[in-house]
């Protein structure tokens, strides 16, 4: 199968959905003529024209708010927020409007919109350009929150997100854009929202991962296989709504759980997964779940400090080793 | 140095000019009736709160009736409107049935939002082209820009109409939303109801610069200022502004000077307002102002007025009665309102 980079796969998803449906429009900072600072929207202006691909001012509240308004009128806007950090400026629109509009209107409206953003942890961008906080949105029912970990999933999930009638926050790992290539089918396919994916079968320990840590978990599983430990890797892909069944099913088989994600440990995605498993499958656990996260600190700039701050395959492998000892 | 700000000030329309605006007697009486409906509805709502029959936050539209009625008459019924947490008047002026509005205030399933939204979102009625009523000051402005973007993209001749108060002028959403609408020449009419108070604080004490209108003008919007307590002046201004927008001239902005008759919310006595100021504004409150003009023009008399009042009383009595006895939404139904399934 041909291989595409993460960014190329996303670009293809946008291109295909825009060809398929003229209600799909794109706007964000530098997405049109520059093709996106990370080239995810490259060539879209040329193909679809300035009415469908728009450069916005540096106004995140207006970007997300305009997506809300356009979606209320039946368009399928895909708004890009350049860095996840900048999303905080548009949070009122995302959390208090997009996520609530359907509910508080008694089900009258729907908002088929996608807000794409990327987090740059691993690219030495410092405290204000590296944040990863998707777990905040676990407190915002009404939003779907999607985090692809491979180029194939990135394409299939983004296509599904665009076709979904609910507001979707689509969080990409910027460090993977051009550094990760993977097989992407040439024929049309979708990856469903709300479903986890078992990326590797195993019997001894379940490692639940999401976004950038999926690759780290798979690398850890390779290493551990050489050591005689069989690891199952479950990629969450959507954290809201979360595929509880897939996680619980895996834990019932392996009886041991490690959760690895780029959140800081306190209140992160892993915390929710651990709590859910303890609640729903306590009797199947042979040991307490183990979380592998960033420490509860802001992201440091200094390259070696940032590396130490981040979850990697070695940290995940160590957690698994402790569990099976 | 010359100030280049261009703000069009629309003067109060004399009774003798009503005909020129194409406003026949039926329309004029209809406008007064709509204003009275809002006035009596809100007075009843206030009473229901003070009696303890209604609870929660509620922001009355008393004193601003001319703005909602004048604007709604000037725009088209299919123009999407963005309302606010002070939205009872917007809903009623748009023709949302009073019984649906009242049921929502009671939190009943027969309400516009099935009782899930409450007073602050009661105006949301897709059927009446009000797809959003926001309870966050200023937030409707970027949303209105997005609605305008969709209308422009689809090549429609409808325009988005966004209501907000003076407090919104100090938010980031105001700056971002107006700039986006102007930069992209979106078909949006922004209506600022300057009722002089941002919650409990006089706008003048937290606002520097010439005026709210001047800010809008600086962002490049076609900008108007007018007296918001005179319904025909409101109508005329909104008509000119909406024609500018509909004609492809880009977004327009109107600052209407008006005045809250009561506090910010239903429990606020507005003790912080100077007595003289209140008295001055009460001399120019919209309903007595318009009634006396219509009487002077011979459009209406006391008999007709009584007839209207009786009709309205009946409508409101029925709305309250129905709302009181109608059922709540079963809790389980809430789970069906979070996501669109499938």
mmCIF file with all atom_site columns, N, CA and C in Angstrom, chain A residues 159-223:
data_model
loop_
_atom_site.group_PDB
_atom_site.id
_atom_site.type_symbol
_atom_site.label_atom_id
_atom_site.label_alt_id
_atom_site.label_comp_id
_atom_site.label_asym_id
_atom_site.label_entity_id
_atom_site.label_seq_id
_atom_site.pdbx_PDB_ins_code
_atom_site.Cartn_x
_atom_site.Cartn_y
_atom_site.Cartn_z
_atom_site.occupancy
_atom_site.B_iso_or_equiv
_atom_site.pdbx_formal_charge
_atom_site.auth_seq_id
_atom_site.auth_comp_id
_atom_site.auth_asym_id
_atom_site.auth_atom_id
_atom_site.pdbx_PDB_model_num
ATOM 1   N N  . UNK A 1 159 ? -12.614 12.531  7.750  1.00 0.00 ? 159 UNK A N  1
ATOM 2   C CA . UNK A 1 159 ? -13.757 12.437  6.826  1.00 0.00 ? 159 UNK A CA 1
ATOM 3   C C  . UNK A 1 159 ? -15.051 12.171  7.603  1.00 0.00 ? 159 UNK A C  1
ATOM 4   N N  . UNK A 1 160 ? -14.969 11.281  8.569  1.00 0.00 ? 160 UNK A N  1
ATOM 5   C CA . UNK A 1 160 ? -16.156 11.005  9.397  1.00 0.00 ? 160 UNK A CA 1
ATOM 6   C C  . UNK A 1 160 ? -16.564 12.232  10.202 1.00 0.00 ? 160 UNK A C  1
ATOM 7   N N  . UNK A 1 161 ? -15.570 12.948  10.724 1.00 0.00 ? 161 UNK A N  1
ATOM 8   C CA . UNK A 1 161 ? -15.853 14.144  11.536 1.00 0.00 ? 161 UNK A CA 1
ATOM 9   C C  . UNK A 1 161 ? -16.581 15.191  10.706 1.00 0.00 ? 161 UNK A C  1
ATOM 10  N N  . UNK A 1 162 ? -16.140 15.357  9.466  1.00 0.00 ? 162 UNK A N  1
ATOM 11  C CA . UNK A 1 162 ? -16.771 16.367  8.593  1.00 0.00 ? 162 UNK A CA 1
ATOM 12  C C  . UNK A 1 162 ? -18.215 15.969  8.285  1.00 0.00 ? 162 UNK A C  1
ATOM 13  N N  . UNK A 1 163 ? -18.451 14.670  8.140  1.00 0.00 ? 163 UNK A N  1
ATOM 14  C CA . UNK A 1 163 ? -19.816 14.220  7.817  1.00 0.00 ? 163 UNK A CA 1
ATOM 15  C C  . UNK A 1 163 ? -20.714 14.136  9.044  1.00 0.00 ? 163 UNK A C  1
ATOM 16  N N  . UNK A 1 164 ? -20.119 14.190  10.225 1.00 0.00 ? 164 UNK A N  1
ATOM 17  C CA . UNK A 1 164 ? -20.902 14.066  11.453 1.00 0.00 ? 164 UNK A CA 1
ATOM 18  C C  . UNK A 1 164 ? -21.733 15.330  11.674 1.00 0.00 ? 164 UNK A C  1
ATOM 19  N N  . UNK A 1 165 ? -22.921 15.166  12.215 1.00 0.00 ? 165 UNK A N  1
ATOM 20  C CA . UNK A 1 165 ? -23.806 16.312  12.446 1.00 0.00 ? 165 UNK A CA 1
ATOM 21  C C  . UNK A 1 165 ? -23.562 17.009  13.785 1.00 0.00 ? 165 UNK A C  1
ATOM 22  N N  . UNK A 1 166 ? -22.527 16.598  14.505 1.00 0.00 ? 166 UNK A N  1
ATOM 23  C CA . UNK A 1 166 ? -22.222 17.196  15.812 1.00 0.00 ? 166 UNK A CA 1
ATOM 24  C C  . UNK A 1 166 ? -20.916 17.984  15.728 1.00 0.00 ? 166 UNK A C  1
ATOM 25  N N  . UNK A 1 167 ? -20.718 18.923  16.660 1.00 0.00 ? 167 UNK A N  1
ATOM 26  C CA . UNK A 1 167 ? -19.433 19.623  16.684 1.00 0.00 ? 167 UNK A CA 1
ATOM 27  C C  . UNK A 1 167 ? -18.313 18.662  17.109 1.00 0.00 ? 167 UNK A C  1
ATOM 28  N N  . UNK A 1 168 ? -17.242 18.668  16.347 1.00 0.00 ? 168 UNK A N  1
ATOM 29  C CA . UNK A 1 168 ? -16.126 17.761  16.618 1.00 0.00 ? 168 UNK A CA 1
ATOM 30  C C  . UNK A 1 168 ? -14.856 18.582  16.827 1.00 0.00 ? 168 UNK A C  1
ATOM 31  N N  . UNK A 1 169 ? -14.184 18.323  17.933 1.00 0.00 ? 169 UNK A N  1
ATOM 32  C CA . UNK A 1 169 ? -12.846 18.877  18.142 1.00 0.00 ? 169 UNK A CA 1
ATOM 33  C C  . UNK A 1 169 ? -11.856 17.817  17.688 1.00 0.00 ? 169 UNK A C  1
ATOM 34  N N  . UNK A 1 170 ? -11.039 18.165  16.706 1.00 0.00 ? 170 UNK A N  1
ATOM 35  C CA . UNK A 1 170 ? -10.142 17.206  16.064 1.00 0.00 ? 170 UNK A CA 1
ATOM 36  C C  . UNK A 1 170 ? -8.713  17.624  16.391 1.00 0.00 ? 170 UNK A C  1
ATOM 37  N N  . UNK A 1 171 ? -8.069  16.860  17.265 1.00 0.00 ? 171 UNK A N  1
ATOM 38  C CA . UNK A 1 171 ? -6.749  17.255  17.775 1.00 0.00 ? 171 UNK A CA 1
ATOM 39  C C  . UNK A 1 171 ? -5.664  16.405  17.110 1.00 0.00 ? 171 UNK A C  1
ATOM 40  N N  . UNK A 1 172 ? -4.758  17.086  16.433 1.00 0.00 ? 172 UNK A N  1
ATOM 41  C CA . UNK A 1 172 ? -3.677  16.394  15.718 1.00 0.00 ? 172 UNK A CA 1
ATOM 42  C C  . UNK A 1 172 ? -2.357  16.596  16.459 1.00 0.00 ? 172 UNK A C  1
ATOM 43  N N  . UNK A 1 173 ? -1.477  15.622  16.300 1.00 0.00 ? 173 UNK A N  1
ATOM 44  C CA . UNK A 1 173 ? -0.146  15.770  16.873 1.00 0.00 ? 173 UNK A CA 1
ATOM 45  C C  . UNK A 1 173 ? 0.763   16.387  15.824 1.00 0.00 ? 173 UNK A C  1
ATOM 46  N N  . UNK A 1 174 ? 1.167   17.626  16.067 1.00 0.00 ? 174 UNK A N  1
ATOM 47  C CA . UNK A 1 174 ? 1.985   18.344  15.085 1.00 0.00 ? 174 UNK A CA 1
ATOM 48  C C  . UNK A 1 174 ? 3.312   17.664  14.835 1.00 0.00 ? 174 UNK A C  1
ATOM 49  N N  . UNK A 1 175 ? 3.830   16.996  15.839 1.00 0.00 ? 175 UNK A N  1
ATOM 50  C CA . UNK A 1 175 ? 5.141   16.364  15.691 1.00 0.00 ? 175 UNK A CA 1
ATOM 51  C C  . UNK A 1 175 ? 5.070   15.202  14.698 1.00 0.00 ? 175 UNK A C  1
ATOM 52  N N  . UNK A 1 176 ? 3.885   14.688  14.468 1.00 0.00 ? 176 UNK A N  1
ATOM 53  C CA . UNK A 1 176 ? 3.730   13.569  13.534 1.00 0.00 ? 176 UNK A CA 1
ATOM 54  C C  . UNK A 1 176 ? 3.524   14.013  12.082 1.00 0.00 ? 176 UNK A C  1
ATOM 55  N N  . UNK A 1 177 ? 3.124   15.280  11.878 1.00 0.00 ? 177 UNK A N  1
ATOM 56  C CA . UNK A 1 177 ? 2.711   15.739  10.542 1.00 0.00 ? 177 UNK A CA 1
ATOM 57  C C  . UNK A 1 177 ? 3.627   15.258  9.412  1.00 0.00 ? 177 UNK A C  1
ATOM 58  N N  . UNK A 1 178 ? 4.918   15.526  9.591  1.00 0.00 ? 178 UNK A N  1
ATOM 59  C CA . UNK A 1 178 ? 5.855   15.203  8.505  1.00 0.00 ? 178 UNK A CA 1
ATOM 60  C C  . UNK A 1 178 ? 6.855   14.135  8.914  1.00 0.00 ? 178 UNK A C  1
ATOM 61  N N  . UNK A 1 179 ? 6.817   13.759  10.184 1.00 0.00 ? 179 UNK A N  1
ATOM 62  C CA . UNK A 1 179 ? 7.781   12.757  10.639 1.00 0.00 ? 179 UNK A CA 1
ATOM 63  C C  . UNK A 1 179 ? 7.195   11.356  10.630 1.00 0.00 ? 179 UNK A C  1
ATOM 64  N N  . UNK A 1 180 ? 5.892   11.247  10.455 1.00 0.00 ? 180 UNK A N  1
ATOM 65  C CA . UNK A 1 180 ? 5.281   9.920   10.457 1.00 0.00 ? 180 UNK A CA 1
ATOM 66  C C  . UNK A 1 180 ? 4.638   9.649   9.110  1.00 0.00 ? 180 UNK A C  1
ATOM 67  N N  . UNK A 1 181 ? 5.047   8.560   8.520  1.00 0.00 ? 181 UNK A N  1
ATOM 68  C CA . UNK A 1 181 ? 4.403   8.101   7.281  1.00 0.00 ? 181 UNK A CA 1
ATOM 69  C C  . UNK A 1 181 ? 3.764   6.762   7.575  1.00 0.00 ? 181 UNK A C  1
ATOM 70  N N  . UNK A 1 182 ? 2.723   6.464   6.843  1.00 0.00 ? 182 UNK A N  1
ATOM 71  C CA . UNK A 1 182 ? 2.093   5.167   7.059  1.00 0.00 ? 182 UNK A CA 1
ATOM 72  C C  . UNK A 1 182 ? 1.213   4.807   5.888  1.00 0.00 ? 182 UNK A C  1
ATOM 73  N N  . UNK A 1 183 ? 0.794   3.544   5.833  1.00 0.00 ? 183 UNK A N  1
ATOM 74  C CA . UNK A 1 183 ? -0.048  3.100   4.732  1.00 0.00 ? 183 UNK A CA 1
ATOM 75  C C  . UNK A 1 183 ? -1.415  3.767   4.776  1.00 0.00 ? 183 UNK A C  1
ATOM 76  N N  . UNK A 1 184 ? -1.862  4.275   3.636  1.00 0.00 ? 184 UNK A N  1
ATOM 77  C CA . UNK A 1 184 ? -3.192  4.889   3.514  1.00 0.00 ? 184 UNK A CA 1
ATOM 78  C C  . UNK A 1 184 ? -3.835  4.334   2.238  1.00 0.00 ? 184 UNK A C  1
ATOM 79  N N  . UNK A 1 185 ? -4.971  3.657   2.375  1.00 0.00 ? 185 UNK A N  1
ATOM 80  C CA . UNK A 1 185 ? -5.613  3.091   1.192  1.00 0.00 ? 185 UNK A CA 1
ATOM 81  C C  . UNK A 1 185 ? -5.939  4.163   0.160  1.00 0.00 ? 185 UNK A C  1
ATOM 82  N N  . UNK A 1 186 ? -5.906  3.794   -1.086 1.00 0.00 ? 186 UNK A N  1
ATOM 83  C CA . UNK A 1 186 ? -6.255  4.766   -2.130 1.00 0.00 ? 186 UNK A CA 1
ATOM 84  C C  . UNK A 1 186 ? -7.755  4.845   -2.327 1.00 0.00 ? 186 UNK A C  1
ATOM 85  N N  . UNK A 1 187 ? -8.447  3.758   -2.017 1.00 0.00 ? 187 UNK A N  1
ATOM 86  C CA . UNK A 1 187 ? -9.889  3.779   -2.212 1.00 0.00 ? 187 UNK A CA 1
ATOM 87  C C  . UNK A 1 187 ? -10.579 4.478   -1.024 1.00 0.00 ? 187 UNK A C  1
ATOM 88  N N  . UNK A 1 188 ? -11.804 4.898   -1.260 1.00 0.00 ? 188 UNK A N  1
ATOM 89  C CA . UNK A 1 188 ? -12.599 5.601   -0.249 1.00 0.00 ? 188 UNK A CA 1
ATOM 90  C C  . UNK A 1 188 ? -12.793 4.729   0.997  1.00 0.00 ? 188 UNK A C  1
ATOM 91  N N  . UNK A 1 189 ? -12.596 5.315   2.157  1.00 0.00 ? 189 UNK A N  1
ATOM 92  C CA . UNK A 1 189 ? -12.901 4.616   3.415  1.00 0.00 ? 189 UNK A CA 1
ATOM 93  C C  . UNK A 1 189 ? -13.164 5.641   4.499  1.00 0.00 ? 189 UNK A C  1
ATOM 94  N N  . UNK A 1 190 ? -13.880 5.231   5.506  1.00 0.00 ? 190 UNK A N  1
ATOM 95  C CA . UNK A 1 190 ? -14.133 6.069   6.675  1.00 0.00 ? 190 UNK A CA 1
ATOM 96  C C  . UNK A 1 190 ? -13.684 5.298   7.910  1.00 0.00 ? 190 UNK A C  1
ATOM 97  N N  . UNK A 1 191 ? -13.258 6.003   8.921  1.00 0.00 ? 191 UNK A N  1
ATOM 98  C CA . UNK A 1 191 ? -13.004 5.392   10.231 1.00 0.00 ? 191 UNK A CA 1
ATOM 99  C C  . UNK A 1 191 ? -14.059 5.981   11.168 1.00 0.00 ? 191 UNK A C  1
ATOM 100 N N  . UNK A 1 192 ? -14.881 5.147   11.787 1.00 0.00 ? 192 UNK A N  1
ATOM 101 C CA . UNK A 1 192 ? -16.005 5.686   12.571 1.00 0.00 ? 192 UNK A CA 1
ATOM 102 C C  . UNK A 1 192 ? -15.562 6.426   13.834 1.00 0.00 ? 192 UNK A C  1
ATOM 103 N N  . UNK A 1 193 ? -16.296 7.477   14.188 1.00 0.00 ? 193 UNK A N  1
ATOM 104 C CA . UNK A 1 193 ? -16.063 8.179   15.449 1.00 0.00 ? 193 UNK A CA 1
ATOM 105 C C  . UNK A 1 193 ? -16.649 7.337   16.587 1.00 0.00 ? 193 UNK A C  1
ATOM 106 N N  . UNK A 1 194 ? -16.088 7.506   17.771 1.00 0.00 ? 194 UNK A N  1
ATOM 107 C CA . UNK A 1 194 ? -16.664 6.833   18.942 1.00 0.00 ? 194 UNK A CA 1
ATOM 108 C C  . UNK A 1 194 ? -16.235 5.389   19.095 1.00 0.00 ? 194 UNK A C  1
ATOM 109 N N  . UNK A 1 195 ? -15.331 4.934   18.225 1.00 0.00 ? 195 UNK A N  1
ATOM 110 C CA . UNK A 1 195 ? -14.860 3.543   18.314 1.00 0.00 ? 195 UNK A CA 1
ATOM 111 C C  . UNK A 1 195 ? -13.354 3.530   18.532 1.00 0.00 ? 195 UNK A C  1
ATOM 112 N N  . UNK A 1 196 ? -12.908 2.687   19.475 1.00 0.00 ? 196 UNK A N  1
ATOM 113 C CA . UNK A 1 196 ? -11.476 2.480   19.652 1.00 0.00 ? 196 UNK A CA 1
ATOM 114 C C  . UNK A 1 196 ? -11.017 1.406   18.675 1.00 0.00 ? 196 UNK A C  1
ATOM 115 N N  . UNK A 1 197 ? -9.714  1.269   18.542 1.00 0.00 ? 197 UNK A N  1
ATOM 116 C CA . UNK A 1 197 ? -9.179  0.291   17.596 1.00 0.00 ? 197 UNK A CA 1
ATOM 117 C C  . UNK A 1 197 ? -8.054  -0.485  18.277 1.00 0.00 ? 197 UNK A C  1
ATOM 118 N N  . UNK A 1 198 ? -8.135  -1.806  18.207 1.00 0.00 ? 198 UNK A N  1
ATOM 119 C CA . UNK A 1 198 ? -7.039  -2.605  18.763 1.00 0.00 ? 198 UNK A CA 1
ATOM 120 C C  . UNK A 1 198 ? -5.926  -2.617  17.729 1.00 0.00 ? 198 UNK A C  1
ATOM 121 N N  . UNK A 1 199 ? -4.849  -1.938  18.030 1.00 0.00 ? 199 UNK A N  1
ATOM 122 C CA . UNK A 1 199 ? -3.765  -1.786  17.055 1.00 0.00 ? 199 UNK A CA 1
ATOM 123 C C  . UNK A 1 199 ? -2.809  -2.972  17.091 1.00 0.00 ? 199 UNK A C  1
ATOM 124 N N  . UNK A 1 200 ? -2.825  -3.711  18.198 1.00 0.00 ? 200 UNK A N  1
ATOM 125 C CA . UNK A 1 200 ? -1.966  -4.883  18.316 1.00 0.00 ? 200 UNK A CA 1
ATOM 126 C C  . UNK A 1 200 ? -2.611  -5.828  19.317 1.00 0.00 ? 200 UNK A C  1
ATOM 127 N N  . UNK A 1 201 ? -2.662  -7.101  18.966 1.00 0.00 ? 201 UNK A N  1
ATOM 128 C CA . UNK A 1 201 ? -3.264  -8.089  19.865 1.00 0.00 ? 201 UNK A CA 1
ATOM 129 C C  . UNK A 1 201 ? -2.218  -8.587  20.856 1.00 0.00 ? 201 UNK A C  1
ATOM 130 N N  . UNK A 1 202 ? -2.655  -8.836  22.073 1.00 0.00 ? 202 UNK A N  1
ATOM 131 C CA . UNK A 1 202 ? -1.740  -9.362  23.081 1.00 0.00 ? 202 UNK A CA 1
ATOM 132 C C  . UNK A 1 202 ? -2.525  -9.915  24.247 1.00 0.00 ? 202 UNK A C  1
ATOM 133 N N  . UNK A 1 203 ? -1.857  -10.605 25.156 1.00 0.00 ? 203 UNK A N  1
ATOM 134 C CA . UNK A 1 203 ? -2.577  -11.313 26.221 1.00 0.00 ? 203 UNK A CA 1
ATOM 135 C C  . UNK A 1 203 ? -2.232  -10.879 27.638 1.00 0.00 ? 203 UNK A C  1
ATOM 136 N N  . UNK A 1 204 ? -1.050  -10.280 27.825 1.00 0.00 ? 204 UNK A N  1
ATOM 137 C CA . UNK A 1 204 ? -0.591  -10.064 29.202 1.00 0.00 ? 204 UNK A CA 1
ATOM 138 C C  . UNK A 1 204 ? -1.007  -8.715  29.788 1.00 0.00 ? 204 UNK A C  1
ATOM 139 N N  . UNK A 1 205 ? -0.895  -7.670  28.998 1.00 0.00 ? 205 UNK A N  1
ATOM 140 C CA . UNK A 1 205 ? -1.190  -6.305  29.483 1.00 0.00 ? 205 UNK A CA 1
ATOM 141 C C  . UNK A 1 205 ? -1.891  -5.516  28.373 1.00 0.00 ? 205 UNK A C  1
ATOM 142 N N  . UNK A 1 206 ? -2.894  -4.733  28.766 1.00 0.00 ? 206 UNK A N  1
ATOM 143 C CA . UNK A 1 206 ? -3.513  -3.798  27.830 1.00 0.00 ? 206 UNK A CA 1
ATOM 144 C C  . UNK A 1 206 ? -2.841  -2.435  27.990 1.00 0.00 ? 206 UNK A C  1
ATOM 145 N N  . UNK A 1 207 ? -2.370  -1.876  26.882 1.00 0.00 ? 207 UNK A N  1
ATOM 146 C CA . UNK A 1 207 ? -1.905  -0.488  26.912 1.00 0.00 ? 207 UNK A CA 1
ATOM 147 C C  . UNK A 1 207 ? -2.894  0.345   26.099 1.00 0.00 ? 207 UNK A C  1
ATOM 148 N N  . UNK A 1 208 ? -3.570  1.237   26.780 1.00 0.00 ? 208 UNK A N  1
ATOM 149 C CA . UNK A 1 208 ? -4.471  2.162   26.094 1.00 0.00 ? 208 UNK A CA 1
ATOM 150 C C  . UNK A 1 208 ? -3.677  3.422   25.774 1.00 0.00 ? 208 UNK A C  1
ATOM 151 N N  . UNK A 1 209 ? -3.702  3.820   24.520 1.00 0.00 ? 209 UNK A N  1
ATOM 152 C CA . UNK A 1 209 ? -2.949  5.006   24.110 1.00 0.00 ? 209 UNK A CA 1
ATOM 153 C C  . UNK A 1 209 ? -3.811  5.840   23.180 1.00 0.00 ? 209 UNK A C  1
ATOM 154 N N  . UNK A 1 210 ? -3.344  7.052   22.896 1.00 0.00 ? 210 UNK A N  1
ATOM 155 C CA . UNK A 1 210 ? -4.106  7.933   22.001 1.00 0.00 ? 210 UNK A CA 1
ATOM 156 C C  . UNK A 1 210 ? -3.167  8.968   21.399 1.00 0.00 ? 210 UNK A C  1
ATOM 157 N N  . UNK A 1 211 ? -3.428  9.310   20.136 1.00 0.00 ? 211 UNK A N  1
ATOM 158 C CA . UNK A 1 211 ? -2.633  10.306  19.418 1.00 0.00 ? 211 UNK A CA 1
ATOM 159 C C  . UNK A 1 211 ? -1.156  9.890   19.361 1.00 0.00 ? 211 UNK A C  1
ATOM 160 N N  . UNK A 1 212 ? -0.246  10.778  19.746 1.00 0.00 ? 212 UNK A N  1
ATOM 161 C CA . UNK A 1 212 ? 1.189   10.511  19.595 1.00 0.00 ? 212 UNK A CA 1
ATOM 162 C C  . UNK A 1 212 ? 1.649   9.279   20.351 1.00 0.00 ? 212 UNK A C  1
ATOM 163 N N  . UNK A 1 213 ? 0.988   8.958   21.460 1.00 0.00 ? 213 UNK A N  1
ATOM 164 C CA . UNK A 1 213 ? 1.487   7.848   22.283 1.00 0.00 ? 213 UNK A CA 1
ATOM 165 C C  . UNK A 1 213 ? 1.138   6.475   21.706 1.00 0.00 ? 213 UNK A C  1
ATOM 166 N N  . UNK A 1 214 ? 0.311   6.434   20.677 1.00 0.00 ? 214 UNK A N  1
ATOM 167 C CA . UNK A 1 214 ? 0.002   5.135   20.051 1.00 0.00 ? 214 UNK A CA 1
ATOM 168 C C  . UNK A 1 214 ? 1.284   4.548   19.462 1.00 0.00 ? 214 UNK A C  1
ATOM 169 N N  . UNK A 1 215 ? 2.015   5.396   18.744 1.00 0.00 ? 215 UNK A N  1
ATOM 170 C CA . UNK A 1 215 ? 3.261   4.931   18.148 1.00 0.00 ? 215 UNK A CA 1
ATOM 171 C C  . UNK A 1 215 ? 4.254   4.491   19.233 1.00 0.00 ? 215 UNK A C  1
ATOM 172 N N  . UNK A 1 216 ? 4.286   5.242   20.316 1.00 0.00 ? 216 UNK A N  1
ATOM 173 C CA . UNK A 1 216 ? 5.197   4.888   21.423 1.00 0.00 ? 216 UNK A CA 1
ATOM 174 C C  . UNK A 1 216 ? 4.774   3.566   22.059 1.00 0.00 ? 216 UNK A C  1
ATOM 175 N N  . UNK A 1 217 ? 3.481   3.371   22.184 1.00 0.00 ? 217 UNK A N  1
ATOM 176 C CA . UNK A 1 217 ? 2.971   2.131   22.785 1.00 0.00 ? 217 UNK A CA 1
ATOM 177 C C  . UNK A 1 217 ? 3.294   0.928   21.898 1.00 0.00 ? 217 UNK A C  1
ATOM 178 N N  . UNK A 1 218 ? 3.170   1.116   20.591 1.00 0.00 ? 218 UNK A N  1
ATOM 179 C CA . UNK A 1 218 ? 3.478   0.021   19.663 1.00 0.00 ? 218 UNK A CA 1
ATOM 180 C C  . UNK A 1 218 ? 4.973   -0.309  19.699 1.00 0.00 ? 218 UNK A C  1
ATOM 181 N N  . UNK A 1 219 ? 5.788   0.728   19.815 1.00 0.00 ? 219 UNK A N  1
ATOM 182 C CA . UNK A 1 219 ? 7.239   0.493   19.911 1.00 0.00 ? 219 UNK A CA 1
ATOM 183 C C  . UNK A 1 219 ? 7.561   -0.240  21.208 1.00 0.00 ? 219 UNK A C  1
ATOM 184 N N  . UNK A 1 220 ? 6.890   0.128   22.269 1.00 0.00 ? 220 UNK A N  1
ATOM 185 C CA . UNK A 1 220 ? 7.105   -0.545  23.559 1.00 0.00 ? 220 UNK A CA 1
ATOM 186 C C  . UNK A 1 220 ? 6.694   -2.018  23.446 1.00 0.00 ? 220 UNK A C  1
ATOM 187 N N  . UNK A 1 221 ? 5.573   -2.253  22.768 1.00 0.00 ? 221 UNK A N  1
ATOM 188 C CA . UNK A 1 221 ? 5.071   -3.624  22.623 1.00 0.00 ? 221 UNK A CA 1
ATOM 189 C C  . UNK A 1 221 ? 6.064   -4.500  21.865 1.00 0.00 ? 221 UNK A C  1
ATOM 190 N N  . UNK A 1 222 ? 6.706   -3.911  20.847 1.00 0.00 ? 222 UNK A N  1
ATOM 191 C CA . UNK A 1 222 ? 7.746   -4.647  20.089 1.00 0.00 ? 222 UNK A CA 1
ATOM 192 C C  . UNK A 1 222 ? 8.867   -5.099  21.029 1.00 0.00 ? 222 UNK A C  1
ATOM 193 N N  . UNK A 1 223 ? 9.364   -4.124  21.784 1.00 0.00 ? 223 UNK A N  1
ATOM 194 C CA . UNK A 1 223 ? 10.466  -4.403  22.716 1.00 0.00 ? 223 UNK A CA 1
ATOM 195 C C  . UNK A 1 223 ? 10.070  -5.472  23.718 1.00 0.00 ? 223 UNK A C  1
#
